[in-house]
């Protein structure tokens, strides 16, 4: 029992230091890179929906979106990272850090939409992918509208 | 009070332009706010607005009397005279003319910035390829900010019409629908015949074609570029 508590305490301490070790600049770079990668995946699916549909390619792109959506990107929003420069100056709005519940709700909807898209992509049904893709795009936008500076 | 009679103020093309612009702008605000797959329609409607505006700018030169910019272009002297109550003529009054010009300029600005805008999700304007990412982001920023200016102008426009209807007892909507107005001053609009209409319309269609990017070279088909198979 004691060892368990000790281990738990150690683990907590380690995670805490692990967090502290992420530099604000890196956190901003990583989140910007993750979003840019999602941009790539969205563009890929879009061009498949508009041109000839390739199930494999759409599935690859949808898997990337799903993975990033479920990667716990929230941990890249370190306190103090409302200002600073990653690849470019951050565009996150200060409200992102004060409206935790609302941001969490949007992030949850985004995760759900990305999971649904991955499911649809696995079936290869282009019409279902189109609907799910639109829903994902809607959640990207709702976060940008409120929490990303213009 | 002198005799009033029916005179033609707004010719049919001006009226059609006006109401199509109203519908298109409402739809643009709705589709723009909705985003996602609606952006497809947002882009198409934006091109429609561009066409309408090009038509209206030409009609302001080739159209009938009261549609012409030269006739209603507001100067400070005219606005001052109007505010002193010394202005009586059919058509846009000098203050209203400022609102009209702004309501043409801001949507034009929206359409032009929209052509190269991007939503960072899955939609780019048809001429996006002509500018770099940075310029596109800048255009997008202005596109989004100018929406607020547009909404404010529309609100002012509607408020002014309500003011005229209820306080000054002057119904401005009816002439914009029917074209006619009972007026003690002025003559019926003249000019703006079929030829002018066809020319203005043809040039507007040409502008939409140019803005649609349909003339841009096709990107190479996927098979033409070799990339590693992984
Ligand atoms: C007069 C014409 C236009 C009007 C009134 C208009 C209006 C709007 C509105 C209200 C929004 C949403 C802004 C917000 O969420 O706060 C928007 C976004 C957008 N519009 Fe337009 N628009 C026009 C023309 C165009 C055109 C021609 C295009 C391109 C073909 C275009 C591309 C875009 C894009 C890409 C966005 C999304 C930006 C973002 O969310 O990051 N617009 N527009």
mmCIF file of C-alpha atoms and ligand atoms in Angstrom:
data_model
loop_
_atom_site.group_PDB
_atom_site.id
_atom_site.type_symbol
_atom_site.label_atom_id
_atom_site.label_comp_id
_atom_site.label_asym_id
_atom_site.label_seq_id
_atom_site.Cartn_x
_atom_site.Cartn_y
_atom_site.Cartn_z
ATOM 1 C CA UNK A 1 0.000 0.000 0.000
ATOM 2 C CA UNK A 2 2.717 2.417 1.021
ATOM 3 C CA UNK A 3 4.721 1.684 -2.104
ATOM 4 C CA UNK A 4 1.619 2.259 -4.174
ATOM 5 C CA UNK A 5 1.094 5.670 -2.628
ATOM 6 C CA UNK A 6 4.741 6.475 -3.042
ATOM 7 C CA UNK A 7 4.643 5.375 -6.670
ATOM 8 C CA UNK A 8 1.547 7.423 -7.267
ATOM 9 C CA UNK A 9 3.178 10.441 -5.677
ATOM 10 C CA UNK A 10 6.268 9.916 -7.774
ATOM 11 C CA UNK A 11 4.197 9.551 -10.935
ATOM 12 C CA UNK A 12 2.339 12.757 -10.131
ATOM 13 C CA UNK A 13 5.595 14.562 -9.490
ATOM 14 C CA UNK A 14 7.024 13.257 -12.747
ATOM 15 C CA UNK A 15 3.999 14.266 -14.772
ATOM 16 C CA UNK A 16 4.108 17.656 -13.157
ATOM 17 C CA UNK A 17 7.751 18.098 -14.125
ATOM 18 C CA UNK A 18 7.044 16.676 -17.558
ATOM 19 C CA UNK A 19 4.465 19.427 -17.965
ATOM 20 C CA UNK A 20 6.789 22.062 -16.620
ATOM 21 C CA UNK A 21 9.426 20.984 -19.083
ATOM 22 C CA UNK A 22 7.327 21.810 -22.125
ATOM 23 C CA UNK A 23 8.365 25.252 -23.175
ATOM 24 C CA UNK A 24 5.646 27.686 -24.152
ATOM 25 C CA UNK A 25 7.279 28.213 -27.505
ATOM 26 C CA UNK A 26 7.289 24.485 -28.235
ATOM 27 C CA UNK A 27 3.712 24.069 -27.102
ATOM 28 C CA UNK A 28 2.621 26.799 -29.490
ATOM 29 C CA UNK A 29 4.672 25.285 -32.322
ATOM 30 C CA UNK A 30 3.213 21.838 -31.731
ATOM 31 C CA UNK A 31 -0.365 22.991 -31.652
ATOM 32 C CA UNK A 32 0.129 25.088 -34.766
ATOM 33 C CA UNK A 33 1.719 22.088 -36.493
ATOM 34 C CA UNK A 34 -1.103 19.808 -35.398
ATOM 35 C CA UNK A 35 -3.689 22.228 -36.814
ATOM 36 C CA UNK A 36 -1.738 22.605 -40.046
ATOM 37 C CA UNK A 37 -1.635 18.809 -40.355
ATOM 38 C CA UNK A 38 -5.389 18.722 -39.894
ATOM 39 C CA UNK A 39 -5.604 21.321 -42.644
ATOM 40 C CA UNK A 40 -3.701 18.913 -44.892
ATOM 41 C CA UNK A 41 -6.088 16.084 -44.039
ATOM 42 C CA UNK A 42 -9.159 18.224 -44.611
ATOM 43 C CA UNK A 43 -7.854 19.328 -48.012
ATOM 44 C CA UNK A 44 -7.144 15.710 -48.944
ATOM 45 C CA UNK A 45 -10.641 14.551 -48.098
ATOM 46 C CA UNK A 46 -12.136 17.569 -49.825
ATOM 47 C CA UNK A 47 -10.329 16.856 -53.085
ATOM 48 C CA UNK A 48 -11.445 13.218 -52.930
ATOM 49 C CA UNK A 49 -15.041 14.306 -52.467
ATOM 50 C CA UNK A 50 -14.808 16.715 -55.392
ATOM 51 C CA UNK A 51 -12.776 14.519 -57.729
ATOM 52 C CA UNK A 52 -12.489 10.754 -57.904
ATOM 53 C CA UNK A 53 -13.041 9.125 -54.554
ATOM 54 C CA UNK A 54 -10.196 6.990 -53.248
ATOM 55 C CA UNK A 55 -11.254 5.074 -50.159
ATOM 56 C CA UNK A 56 -7.714 4.379 -48.941
ATOM 57 C CA UNK A 57 -6.603 7.970 -49.145
ATOM 58 C CA UNK A 58 -9.701 9.279 -47.391
ATOM 59 C CA UNK A 59 -9.263 6.701 -44.658
ATOM 60 C CA UNK A 60 -5.641 7.765 -44.131
ATOM 61 C CA UNK A 61 -6.624 11.413 -43.846
ATOM 62 C CA UNK A 62 -9.597 10.687 -41.569
ATOM 63 C CA UNK A 63 -7.361 8.578 -39.328
ATOM 64 C CA UNK A 64 -4.971 11.496 -38.930
ATOM 65 C CA UNK A 65 -7.840 13.770 -37.938
ATOM 66 C CA UNK A 66 -9.156 11.241 -35.476
ATOM 67 C CA UNK A 67 -5.722 10.710 -33.966
ATOM 68 C CA UNK A 68 -5.080 14.407 -33.493
ATOM 69 C CA UNK A 69 -8.579 14.994 -32.164
ATOM 70 C CA UNK A 70 -7.997 12.328 -29.521
ATOM 71 C CA UNK A 71 -4.404 13.244 -28.761
ATOM 72 C CA UNK A 72 -5.194 15.495 -25.834
ATOM 73 C CA UNK A 73 -4.229 18.729 -27.527
ATOM 74 C CA UNK A 74 -5.532 20.589 -24.500
ATOM 75 C CA UNK A 75 -2.189 19.907 -22.824
ATOM 76 C CA UNK A 76 -0.558 22.251 -25.355
ATOM 77 C CA UNK A 77 -2.541 25.178 -24.016
ATOM 78 C CA UNK A 78 -0.149 25.910 -21.187
ATOM 79 C CA UNK A 79 -0.892 28.799 -18.888
ATOM 80 C CA UNK A 80 0.878 31.806 -20.344
ATOM 81 C CA UNK A 81 0.686 30.502 -23.909
ATOM 82 C CA UNK A 82 -2.016 33.001 -24.785
ATOM 83 C CA UNK A 83 0.875 35.163 -25.942
ATOM 84 C CA UNK A 84 4.074 34.188 -27.643
ATOM 85 C CA UNK A 85 5.437 32.900 -30.880
ATOM 86 C CA UNK A 86 5.578 29.380 -32.232
ATOM 87 C CA UNK A 87 6.035 29.165 -35.987
ATOM 88 C CA UNK A 88 4.142 32.415 -36.092
ATOM 89 C CA UNK A 89 2.625 34.626 -33.370
ATOM 90 C CA UNK A 90 -0.097 32.685 -31.625
ATOM 91 C CA UNK A 91 -3.623 33.570 -32.607
ATOM 92 C CA UNK A 92 -5.367 32.013 -29.638
ATOM 93 C CA UNK A 93 -7.690 34.428 -27.829
ATOM 94 C CA UNK A 94 -7.276 34.965 -24.081
ATOM 95 C CA UNK A 95 -10.893 33.788 -23.656
ATOM 96 C CA UNK A 96 -9.712 30.275 -24.536
ATOM 97 C CA UNK A 97 -8.080 30.125 -21.101
ATOM 98 C CA UNK A 98 -10.942 31.643 -19.112
ATOM 99 C CA UNK A 99 -13.916 29.873 -20.710
ATOM 100 C CA UNK A 100 -12.736 26.335 -20.000
ATOM 101 C CA UNK A 101 -16.180 24.743 -19.974
ATOM 102 C CA UNK A 102 -17.236 26.196 -23.327
ATOM 103 C CA UNK A 103 -13.932 25.328 -24.972
ATOM 104 C CA UNK A 104 -14.181 21.816 -23.546
ATOM 105 C CA UNK A 105 -17.647 21.426 -25.033
ATOM 106 C CA UNK A 106 -16.465 22.477 -28.498
ATOM 107 C CA UNK A 107 -13.425 20.234 -28.221
ATOM 108 C CA UNK A 108 -15.715 17.344 -27.262
ATOM 109 C CA UNK A 109 -17.960 17.967 -30.257
ATOM 110 C CA UNK A 110 -14.904 18.112 -32.456
ATOM 111 C CA UNK A 111 -13.663 14.745 -31.123
ATOM 112 C CA UNK A 112 -17.062 13.194 -31.688
ATOM 113 C CA UNK A 113 -17.226 14.556 -35.239
ATOM 114 C CA UNK A 114 -13.714 13.294 -36.029
ATOM 115 C CA UNK A 115 -14.569 9.837 -34.677
ATOM 116 C CA UNK A 116 -17.727 9.767 -36.795
ATOM 117 C CA UNK A 117 -15.749 10.791 -39.855
ATOM 118 C CA UNK A 118 -13.227 7.997 -39.316
ATOM 119 C CA UNK A 119 -16.092 5.515 -39.013
ATOM 120 C CA UNK A 120 -17.684 6.761 -42.228
ATOM 121 C CA UNK A 121 -14.322 6.690 -44.020
ATOM 122 C CA UNK A 122 -13.857 3.048 -43.049
ATOM 123 C CA UNK A 123 -17.096 2.133 -44.828
ATOM 124 C CA UNK A 124 -16.012 3.921 -47.983
ATOM 125 C CA UNK A 125 -19.472 5.449 -48.406
ATOM 126 C CA UNK A 126 -18.716 8.798 -50.041
ATOM 127 C CA UNK A 127 -22.116 10.309 -49.198
ATOM 128 C CA UNK A 128 -21.709 9.472 -45.501
ATOM 129 C CA UNK A 129 -18.147 10.837 -45.575
ATOM 130 C CA UNK A 130 -19.407 14.064 -47.106
ATOM 131 C CA UNK A 131 -21.916 14.578 -44.299
ATOM 132 C CA UNK A 132 -19.416 13.698 -41.580
ATOM 133 C CA UNK A 133 -16.791 15.897 -43.222
ATOM 134 C CA UNK A 134 -19.176 18.855 -43.165
ATOM 135 C CA UNK A 135 -19.814 18.242 -39.466
ATOM 136 C CA UNK A 136 -16.078 18.216 -38.691
ATOM 137 C CA UNK A 137 -15.622 21.453 -40.630
ATOM 138 C CA UNK A 138 -18.427 22.983 -38.592
ATOM 139 C CA UNK A 139 -16.667 22.187 -35.323
ATOM 140 C CA UNK A 140 -13.325 23.573 -36.584
ATOM 141 C CA UNK A 141 -15.171 26.773 -37.430
ATOM 142 C CA UNK A 142 -17.051 27.097 -34.160
ATOM 143 C CA UNK A 143 -13.772 27.026 -32.257
ATOM 144 C CA UNK A 144 -12.053 29.453 -34.643
ATOM 145 C CA UNK A 145 -15.008 31.863 -34.567
ATOM 146 C CA UNK A 146 -14.825 32.182 -30.792
ATOM 147 C CA UNK A 147 -11.257 31.430 -29.807
ATOM 148 C CA UNK A 148 -8.955 32.302 -32.652
ATOM 149 C CA UNK A 149 -8.146 35.924 -33.413
ATOM 150 C CA UNK A 150 -9.084 37.091 -36.887
ATOM 151 C CA UNK B 1 -48.888 71.953 -51.431
ATOM 152 C CA UNK B 2 -48.479 71.572 -55.158
ATOM 153 C CA UNK B 3 -50.122 68.888 -57.283
ATOM 154 C CA UNK B 4 -48.527 65.439 -57.181
ATOM 155 C CA UNK B 5 -48.375 63.009 -60.029
ATOM 156 C CA UNK B 6 -46.966 59.578 -60.712
ATOM 157 C CA UNK B 7 -43.403 59.562 -61.969
ATOM 158 C CA UNK B 8 -41.068 56.653 -62.637
ATOM 159 C CA UNK B 9 -38.164 56.737 -60.202
ATOM 160 C CA UNK B 10 -36.544 53.304 -60.239
ATOM 161 C CA UNK B 11 -36.319 51.468 -63.531
ATOM 162 C CA UNK B 12 -36.831 47.704 -63.565
ATOM 163 C CA UNK B 13 -33.121 46.741 -63.684
ATOM 164 C CA UNK B 14 -32.402 48.941 -60.653
ATOM 165 C CA UNK B 15 -35.238 47.356 -58.727
ATOM 166 C CA UNK B 16 -34.228 43.828 -59.692
ATOM 167 C CA UNK B 17 -30.659 44.631 -58.720
ATOM 168 C CA UNK B 18 -31.770 45.950 -55.365
ATOM 169 C CA UNK B 19 -33.880 42.974 -54.326
ATOM 170 C CA UNK B 20 -31.480 40.373 -55.663
ATOM 171 C CA UNK B 21 -28.705 42.067 -53.707
ATOM 172 C CA UNK B 22 -30.849 41.965 -50.558
ATOM 173 C CA UNK B 23 -31.527 38.250 -50.947
ATOM 174 C CA UNK B 24 -27.927 37.442 -51.815
ATOM 175 C CA UNK B 25 -26.507 39.357 -48.868
ATOM 176 C CA UNK B 26 -28.865 37.717 -46.405
ATOM 177 C CA UNK B 27 -27.881 34.318 -47.816
ATOM 178 C CA UNK B 28 -24.196 35.250 -47.707
ATOM 179 C CA UNK B 29 -24.329 36.224 -44.065
ATOM 180 C CA UNK B 30 -26.177 33.006 -43.233
ATOM 181 C CA UNK B 31 -23.866 30.714 -45.235
ATOM 182 C CA UNK B 32 -20.765 32.583 -44.068
ATOM 183 C CA UNK B 33 -21.737 32.189 -40.421
ATOM 184 C CA UNK B 34 -22.718 28.555 -40.946
ATOM 185 C CA UNK B 35 -19.454 27.589 -42.642
ATOM 186 C CA UNK B 36 -18.698 23.928 -43.356
ATOM 187 C CA UNK B 37 -20.281 22.665 -46.572
ATOM 188 C CA UNK B 38 -22.248 25.905 -46.873
ATOM 189 C CA UNK B 39 -19.081 27.653 -48.015
ATOM 190 C CA UNK B 40 -19.608 26.174 -51.484
ATOM 191 C CA UNK B 41 -22.796 28.203 -51.759
ATOM 192 C CA UNK B 42 -21.188 31.159 -50.058
ATOM 193 C CA UNK B 43 -18.634 31.309 -52.863
ATOM 194 C CA UNK B 44 -21.288 31.033 -55.589
ATOM 195 C CA UNK B 45 -23.474 33.694 -54.029
ATOM 196 C CA UNK B 46 -20.433 35.929 -53.610
ATOM 197 C CA UNK B 47 -19.820 35.702 -57.342
ATOM 198 C CA UNK B 48 -23.461 36.573 -57.947
ATOM 199 C CA UNK B 49 -23.057 39.674 -55.782
ATOM 200 C CA UNK B 50 -19.941 40.642 -57.672
ATOM 201 C CA UNK B 51 -21.869 40.373 -60.930
ATOM 202 C CA UNK B 52 -24.758 42.396 -59.524
ATOM 203 C CA UNK B 53 -22.413 45.119 -58.328
ATOM 204 C CA UNK B 54 -20.552 45.367 -61.623
ATOM 205 C CA UNK B 55 -23.897 45.649 -63.340
ATOM 206 C CA UNK B 56 -25.016 48.378 -60.954
ATOM 207 C CA UNK B 57 -21.799 50.361 -61.391
ATOM 208 C CA UNK B 58 -22.287 50.309 -65.153
ATOM 209 C CA UNK B 59 -25.979 51.054 -64.785
ATOM 210 C CA UNK B 60 -24.961 54.092 -62.760
ATOM 211 C CA UNK B 61 -23.507 55.434 -65.990
ATOM 212 C CA UNK B 62 -25.740 53.896 -68.642
ATOM 213 C CA UNK B 63 -28.985 53.518 -66.707
ATOM 214 C CA UNK B 64 -31.967 55.819 -66.401
ATOM 215 C CA UNK B 65 -32.044 59.255 -64.766
ATOM 216 C CA UNK B 66 -32.285 58.468 -61.060
ATOM 217 C CA UNK B 67 -29.993 55.438 -61.212
ATOM 218 C CA UNK B 68 -27.085 57.561 -62.427
ATOM 219 C CA UNK B 69 -24.272 58.379 -60.053
ATOM 220 C CA UNK B 70 -23.739 61.750 -61.713
ATOM 221 C CA UNK B 71 -27.305 62.644 -60.719
ATOM 222 C CA UNK B 72 -27.082 61.763 -57.054
ATOM 223 C CA UNK B 73 -23.401 61.956 -56.220
ATOM 224 C CA UNK B 74 -23.399 63.652 -52.818
ATOM 225 C CA UNK B 75 -21.222 66.717 -52.321
ATOM 226 C CA UNK B 76 -20.827 68.390 -48.910
ATOM 227 C CA UNK B 77 -22.771 71.384 -50.260
ATOM 228 C CA UNK B 78 -25.683 69.195 -51.329
ATOM 229 C CA UNK B 79 -25.748 67.339 -48.022
ATOM 230 C CA UNK B 80 -25.721 70.638 -46.134
ATOM 231 C CA UNK B 81 -28.582 71.964 -48.259
ATOM 232 C CA UNK B 82 -30.550 68.793 -47.642
ATOM 233 C CA UNK B 83 -30.018 69.016 -43.892
ATOM 234 C CA UNK B 84 -31.262 72.622 -43.981
ATOM 235 C CA UNK B 85 -34.382 71.353 -45.708
ATOM 236 C CA UNK B 86 -33.570 73.113 -48.978
ATOM 237 C CA UNK B 87 -33.449 70.060 -51.171
ATOM 238 C CA UNK B 88 -36.454 68.839 -53.118
ATOM 239 C CA UNK B 89 -36.032 66.404 -55.936
ATOM 240 C CA UNK B 90 -37.024 62.836 -56.602
ATOM 241 C CA UNK B 91 -34.450 60.087 -56.392
ATOM 242 C CA UNK B 92 -31.815 59.606 -53.733
ATOM 243 C CA UNK B 93 -31.461 62.555 -51.396
ATOM 244 C CA UNK B 94 -27.832 63.575 -50.745
ATOM 245 C CA UNK B 95 -27.656 61.882 -47.355
ATOM 246 C CA UNK B 96 -29.282 58.718 -48.663
ATOM 247 C CA UNK B 97 -26.815 58.764 -51.525
ATOM 248 C CA UNK B 98 -23.942 58.417 -49.047
ATOM 249 C CA UNK B 99 -25.653 55.343 -47.661
ATOM 250 C CA UNK B 100 -26.227 53.964 -51.175
ATOM 251 C CA UNK B 101 -22.573 54.375 -52.133
ATOM 252 C CA UNK B 102 -21.425 52.757 -48.899
ATOM 253 C CA UNK B 103 -23.849 49.891 -49.444
ATOM 254 C CA UNK B 104 -22.304 49.317 -52.854
ATOM 255 C CA UNK B 105 -18.706 49.769 -51.725
ATOM 256 C CA UNK B 106 -18.702 47.457 -48.722
ATOM 257 C CA UNK B 107 -20.217 44.420 -50.470
ATOM 258 C CA UNK B 108 -17.786 45.056 -53.334
ATOM 259 C CA UNK B 109 -14.969 44.981 -50.813
ATOM 260 C CA UNK B 110 -16.417 41.750 -49.379
ATOM 261 C CA UNK B 111 -16.602 40.113 -52.762
ATOM 262 C CA UNK B 112 -13.066 41.143 -53.749
ATOM 263 C CA UNK B 113 -11.476 40.004 -50.478
ATOM 264 C CA UNK B 114 -13.606 36.853 -50.572
ATOM 265 C CA UNK B 115 -12.199 35.871 -53.966
ATOM 266 C CA UNK B 116 -8.790 35.223 -52.398
ATOM 267 C CA UNK B 117 -9.935 34.326 -48.853
ATOM 268 C CA UNK B 118 -9.577 30.972 -47.108
ATOM 269 C CA UNK B 119 -11.355 29.468 -44.120
ATOM 270 C CA UNK B 120 -8.366 27.380 -42.969
ATOM 271 C CA UNK B 121 -10.691 24.372 -43.080
ATOM 272 C CA UNK B 122 -11.641 23.265 -46.546
ATOM 273 C CA UNK B 123 -12.611 26.286 -48.614
ATOM 274 C CA UNK B 124 -10.681 28.881 -50.561
ATOM 275 C CA UNK B 125 -11.900 31.617 -52.886
ATOM 276 C CA UNK B 126 -11.638 30.916 -56.626
ATOM 277 C CA UNK B 127 -8.651 33.237 -57.093
ATOM 278 C CA UNK B 128 -6.783 32.001 -54.025
ATOM 279 C CA UNK B 129 -4.042 30.511 -56.208
ATOM 280 C CA UNK B 130 -3.141 33.967 -57.503
ATOM 281 C CA UNK B 131 -2.015 35.249 -54.092
ATOM 282 C CA UNK B 132 0.186 33.768 -51.400
ATOM 283 C CA UNK B 133 -0.987 32.366 -48.108
ATOM 284 C CA UNK B 134 -0.072 35.528 -46.220
ATOM 285 C CA UNK B 135 -2.049 37.778 -48.518
ATOM 286 C CA UNK B 136 -4.969 35.371 -48.396
ATOM 287 C CA UNK B 137 -4.922 35.418 -44.600
ATOM 288 C CA UNK B 138 -4.859 39.199 -44.651
ATOM 289 C CA UNK B 139 -7.792 39.319 -47.083
ATOM 290 C CA UNK B 140 -9.680 36.846 -44.878
ATOM 291 C CA UNK B 141 -9.091 39.009 -41.824
ATOM 292 C CA UNK B 142 -10.477 42.068 -43.607
ATOM 293 C CA UNK B 143 -13.340 40.009 -45.006
ATOM 294 C CA UNK B 144 -14.363 39.004 -41.496
ATOM 295 C CA UNK B 145 -13.943 42.477 -40.021
ATOM 296 C CA UNK B 146 -15.831 44.210 -42.821
ATOM 297 C CA UNK B 147 -18.843 41.991 -42.147
ATOM 298 C CA UNK B 148 -19.471 44.100 -39.049
ATOM 299 C CA UNK B 149 -19.346 47.292 -41.088
ATOM 300 C CA UNK B 150 -21.780 45.785 -43.572
ATOM 301 C CA UNK B 151 -24.212 44.710 -40.857
ATOM 302 C CA UNK B 152 -24.048 48.169 -39.284
ATOM 303 C CA UNK B 153 -24.762 49.829 -42.645
ATOM 304 C CA UNK B 154 -27.694 47.519 -43.303
ATOM 305 C CA UNK B 155 -29.113 48.293 -39.863
ATOM 306 C CA UNK B 156 -28.755 52.021 -40.516
ATOM 307 C CA UNK B 157 -30.364 51.627 -43.947
ATOM 308 C CA UNK B 158 -33.380 49.807 -42.523
ATOM 309 C CA UNK B 159 -33.642 52.264 -39.629
ATOM 310 C CA UNK B 160 -33.632 55.186 -42.065
ATOM 311 C CA UNK B 161 -36.422 53.601 -44.093
ATOM 312 C CA UNK B 162 -38.486 53.077 -40.948
ATOM 313 C CA UNK B 163 -37.811 56.691 -39.959
ATOM 314 C CA UNK B 164 -39.054 57.912 -43.331
ATOM 315 C CA UNK B 165 -42.112 55.683 -43.194
ATOM 316 C CA UNK B 166 -43.213 56.544 -39.677
ATOM 317 C CA UNK B 167 -41.890 60.025 -38.940
ATOM 318 C CA UNK B 168 -41.697 61.660 -42.342
ATOM 319 C CA UNK B 169 -44.648 59.658 -43.720
ATOM 320 C CA UNK B 170 -42.774 58.834 -46.880
ATOM 321 C CA UNK B 171 -42.951 55.208 -48.018
ATOM 322 C CA UNK B 172 -39.644 54.441 -49.729
ATOM 323 C CA UNK B 173 -40.268 50.729 -50.107
ATOM 324 C CA UNK B 174 -43.192 51.012 -52.522
ATOM 325 C CA UNK B 175 -41.255 52.843 -55.253
ATOM 326 C CA UNK B 176 -38.434 50.328 -54.927
ATOM 327 C CA UNK B 177 -40.969 47.575 -55.600
ATOM 328 C CA UNK B 178 -43.242 49.222 -58.177
ATOM 329 C CA UNK B 179 -40.919 51.876 -59.573
ATOM 330 C CA UNK B 180 -43.492 54.671 -59.320
ATOM 331 C CA UNK B 181 -43.844 57.456 -56.809
ATOM 332 C CA UNK B 182 -46.302 60.287 -56.316
ATOM 333 C CA UNK B 183 -44.193 63.398 -56.450
ATOM 334 C CA UNK B 184 -44.686 67.104 -56.724
ATOM 335 C CA UNK B 185 -41.276 67.598 -58.264
ATOM 336 C CA UNK B 186 -39.345 66.195 -61.181
ATOM 337 C CA UNK B 187 -39.915 64.124 -64.246
ATOM 338 C CA UNK B 188 -40.114 60.428 -64.969
ATOM 339 C CA UNK B 189 -36.772 58.680 -65.378
ATOM 340 C CA UNK B 190 -35.480 58.453 -68.911
ATOM 341 C CA UNK B 191 -32.739 56.495 -70.610
ATOM 342 C CA UNK B 192 -31.339 53.089 -69.803
ATOM 343 C CA UNK B 193 -32.809 51.265 -72.773
ATOM 344 C CA UNK B 194 -32.365 47.685 -73.906
ATOM 345 C CA UNK B 195 -28.981 48.194 -75.458
ATOM 346 C CA UNK B 196 -27.548 49.711 -72.292
ATOM 347 C CA UNK B 197 -29.053 46.845 -70.319
ATOM 348 C CA UNK B 198 -27.570 44.168 -72.558
ATOM 349 C CA UNK B 199 -24.141 45.812 -72.558
ATOM 350 C CA UNK B 200 -24.096 46.194 -68.764
ATOM 351 C CA UNK B 201 -25.298 42.637 -68.287
ATOM 352 C CA UNK B 202 -22.713 41.227 -70.697
ATOM 353 C CA UNK B 203 -19.887 43.052 -68.939
ATOM 354 C CA UNK B 204 -21.170 41.851 -65.552
ATOM 355 C CA UNK B 205 -21.191 38.251 -66.787
ATOM 356 C CA UNK B 206 -17.668 38.735 -68.091
ATOM 357 C CA UNK B 207 -16.563 40.033 -64.677
ATOM 358 C CA UNK B 208 -18.085 36.995 -62.967
ATOM 359 C CA UNK B 209 -16.276 34.728 -65.395
ATOM 360 C CA UNK B 210 -12.993 36.461 -64.610
ATOM 361 C CA UNK B 211 -13.624 36.234 -60.872
ATOM 362 C CA UNK B 212 -14.666 32.597 -61.014
ATOM 363 C CA UNK B 213 -11.132 31.608 -61.956
ATOM 364 C CA UNK B 214 -12.528 29.277 -64.626
ATOM 365 C CA UNK B 215 -9.773 30.530 -66.908
ATOM 366 C CA UNK B 216 -6.969 29.557 -64.515
ATOM 367 C CA UNK B 217 -4.842 26.643 -65.743
ATOM 368 C CA UNK B 218 -6.056 23.301 -64.413
ATOM 369 C CA UNK B 219 -3.786 21.811 -61.753
ATOM 370 C CA UNK B 220 -1.898 18.793 -63.100
ATOM 371 C CA UNK B 221 -3.891 15.558 -62.678
ATOM 372 C CA UNK B 222 -2.694 13.447 -59.720
ATOM 373 C CA UNK B 223 -1.112 10.859 -62.026
ATOM 374 C CA UNK B 224 1.164 13.492 -63.541
ATOM 375 C CA UNK B 225 3.073 14.101 -60.306
ATOM 376 C CA UNK B 226 5.235 11.274 -58.995
ATOM 377 C CA UNK B 227 5.522 10.950 -55.216
ATOM 378 C CA UNK B 228 6.818 8.032 -53.124
ATOM 379 C CA UNK B 229 4.210 5.315 -52.668
ATOM 380 C CA UNK B 230 4.347 5.412 -48.849
HETATM 381 C C1 LIG C 1 -20.656 40.575 -50.875
HETATM 382 C C2 LIG C 1 -20.300 39.375 -50.776
HETATM 383 C C3 LIG C 1 -19.979 38.664 -49.473
HETATM 384 C C4 LIG C 1 -20.478 38.809 -48.208
HETATM 385 C C5 LIG C 1 -21.544 39.760 -47.750
HETATM 386 C C6 LIG C 1 -19.812 37.854 -47.361
HETATM 387 C C7 LIG C 1 -20.056 37.663 -46.013
HETATM 388 C C8 LIG C 1 -19.414 36.758 -45.190
HETATM 389 C C9 LIG C 1 -19.748 36.459 -43.819
HETATM 390 C C10 LIG C 1 -20.900 37.075 -43.038
HETATM 391 C C11 LIG C 1 -18.856 35.545 -43.341
HETATM 392 C C12 LIG C 1 -18.808 34.951 -41.927
HETATM 393 C C13 LIG C 1 -18.025 35.866 -41.052
HETATM 394 C C14 LIG C 1 -18.013 35.434 -39.624
HETATM 395 O O1 LIG C 1 -18.029 34.233 -39.338
HETATM 396 O O2 LIG C 1 -17.972 36.325 -38.764
HETATM 397 C C15 LIG C 1 -17.956 35.233 -44.421
HETATM 398 C C16 LIG C 1 -16.915 34.342 -44.345
HETATM 399 C C17 LIG C 1 -16.182 33.922 -45.443
HETATM 400 N N1 LIG C 1 -16.348 34.331 -46.762
HETATM 401 FE FE1 LIG C 1 -17.608 35.745 -47.440
HETATM 402 N N2 LIG C 1 -18.915 37.152 -48.110
HETATM 403 C C18 LIG C 1 -18.994 37.618 -49.412
HETATM 404 C C19 LIG C 1 -18.312 37.173 -50.513
HETATM 405 C C20 LIG C 1 -17.401 36.130 -50.484
HETATM 406 C C21 LIG C 1 -16.768 35.552 -51.650
HETATM 407 C C22 LIG C 1 -16.971 35.990 -53.100
HETATM 408 C C23 LIG C 1 -15.953 34.559 -51.186
HETATM 409 C C24 LIG C 1 -15.102 33.597 -51.978
HETATM 410 C C25 LIG C 1 -15.503 33.012 -53.058
HETATM 411 C C26 LIG C 1 -16.022 34.539 -49.741
HETATM 412 C C27 LIG C 1 -15.281 33.724 -48.910
HETATM 413 C C28 LIG C 1 -15.413 33.645 -47.535
HETATM 414 C C29 LIG C 1 -14.616 32.785 -46.679
HETATM 415 C C30 LIG C 1 -13.489 31.850 -47.123
HETATM 416 C C31 LIG C 1 -15.104 32.961 -45.365
HETATM 417 C C32 LIG C 1 -14.660 32.200 -44.101
HETATM 418 C C33 LIG C 1 -13.596 32.897 -43.353
HETATM 419 C C34 LIG C 1 -13.375 32.196 -42.030
HETATM 420 O O3 LIG C 1 -14.339 31.754 -41.399
HETATM 421 O O4 LIG C 1 -12.201 32.101 -41.633
HETATM 422 N N3 LIG C 1 -16.932 35.499 -49.350
HETATM 423 N N4 LIG C 1 -18.305 35.986 -45.544
#
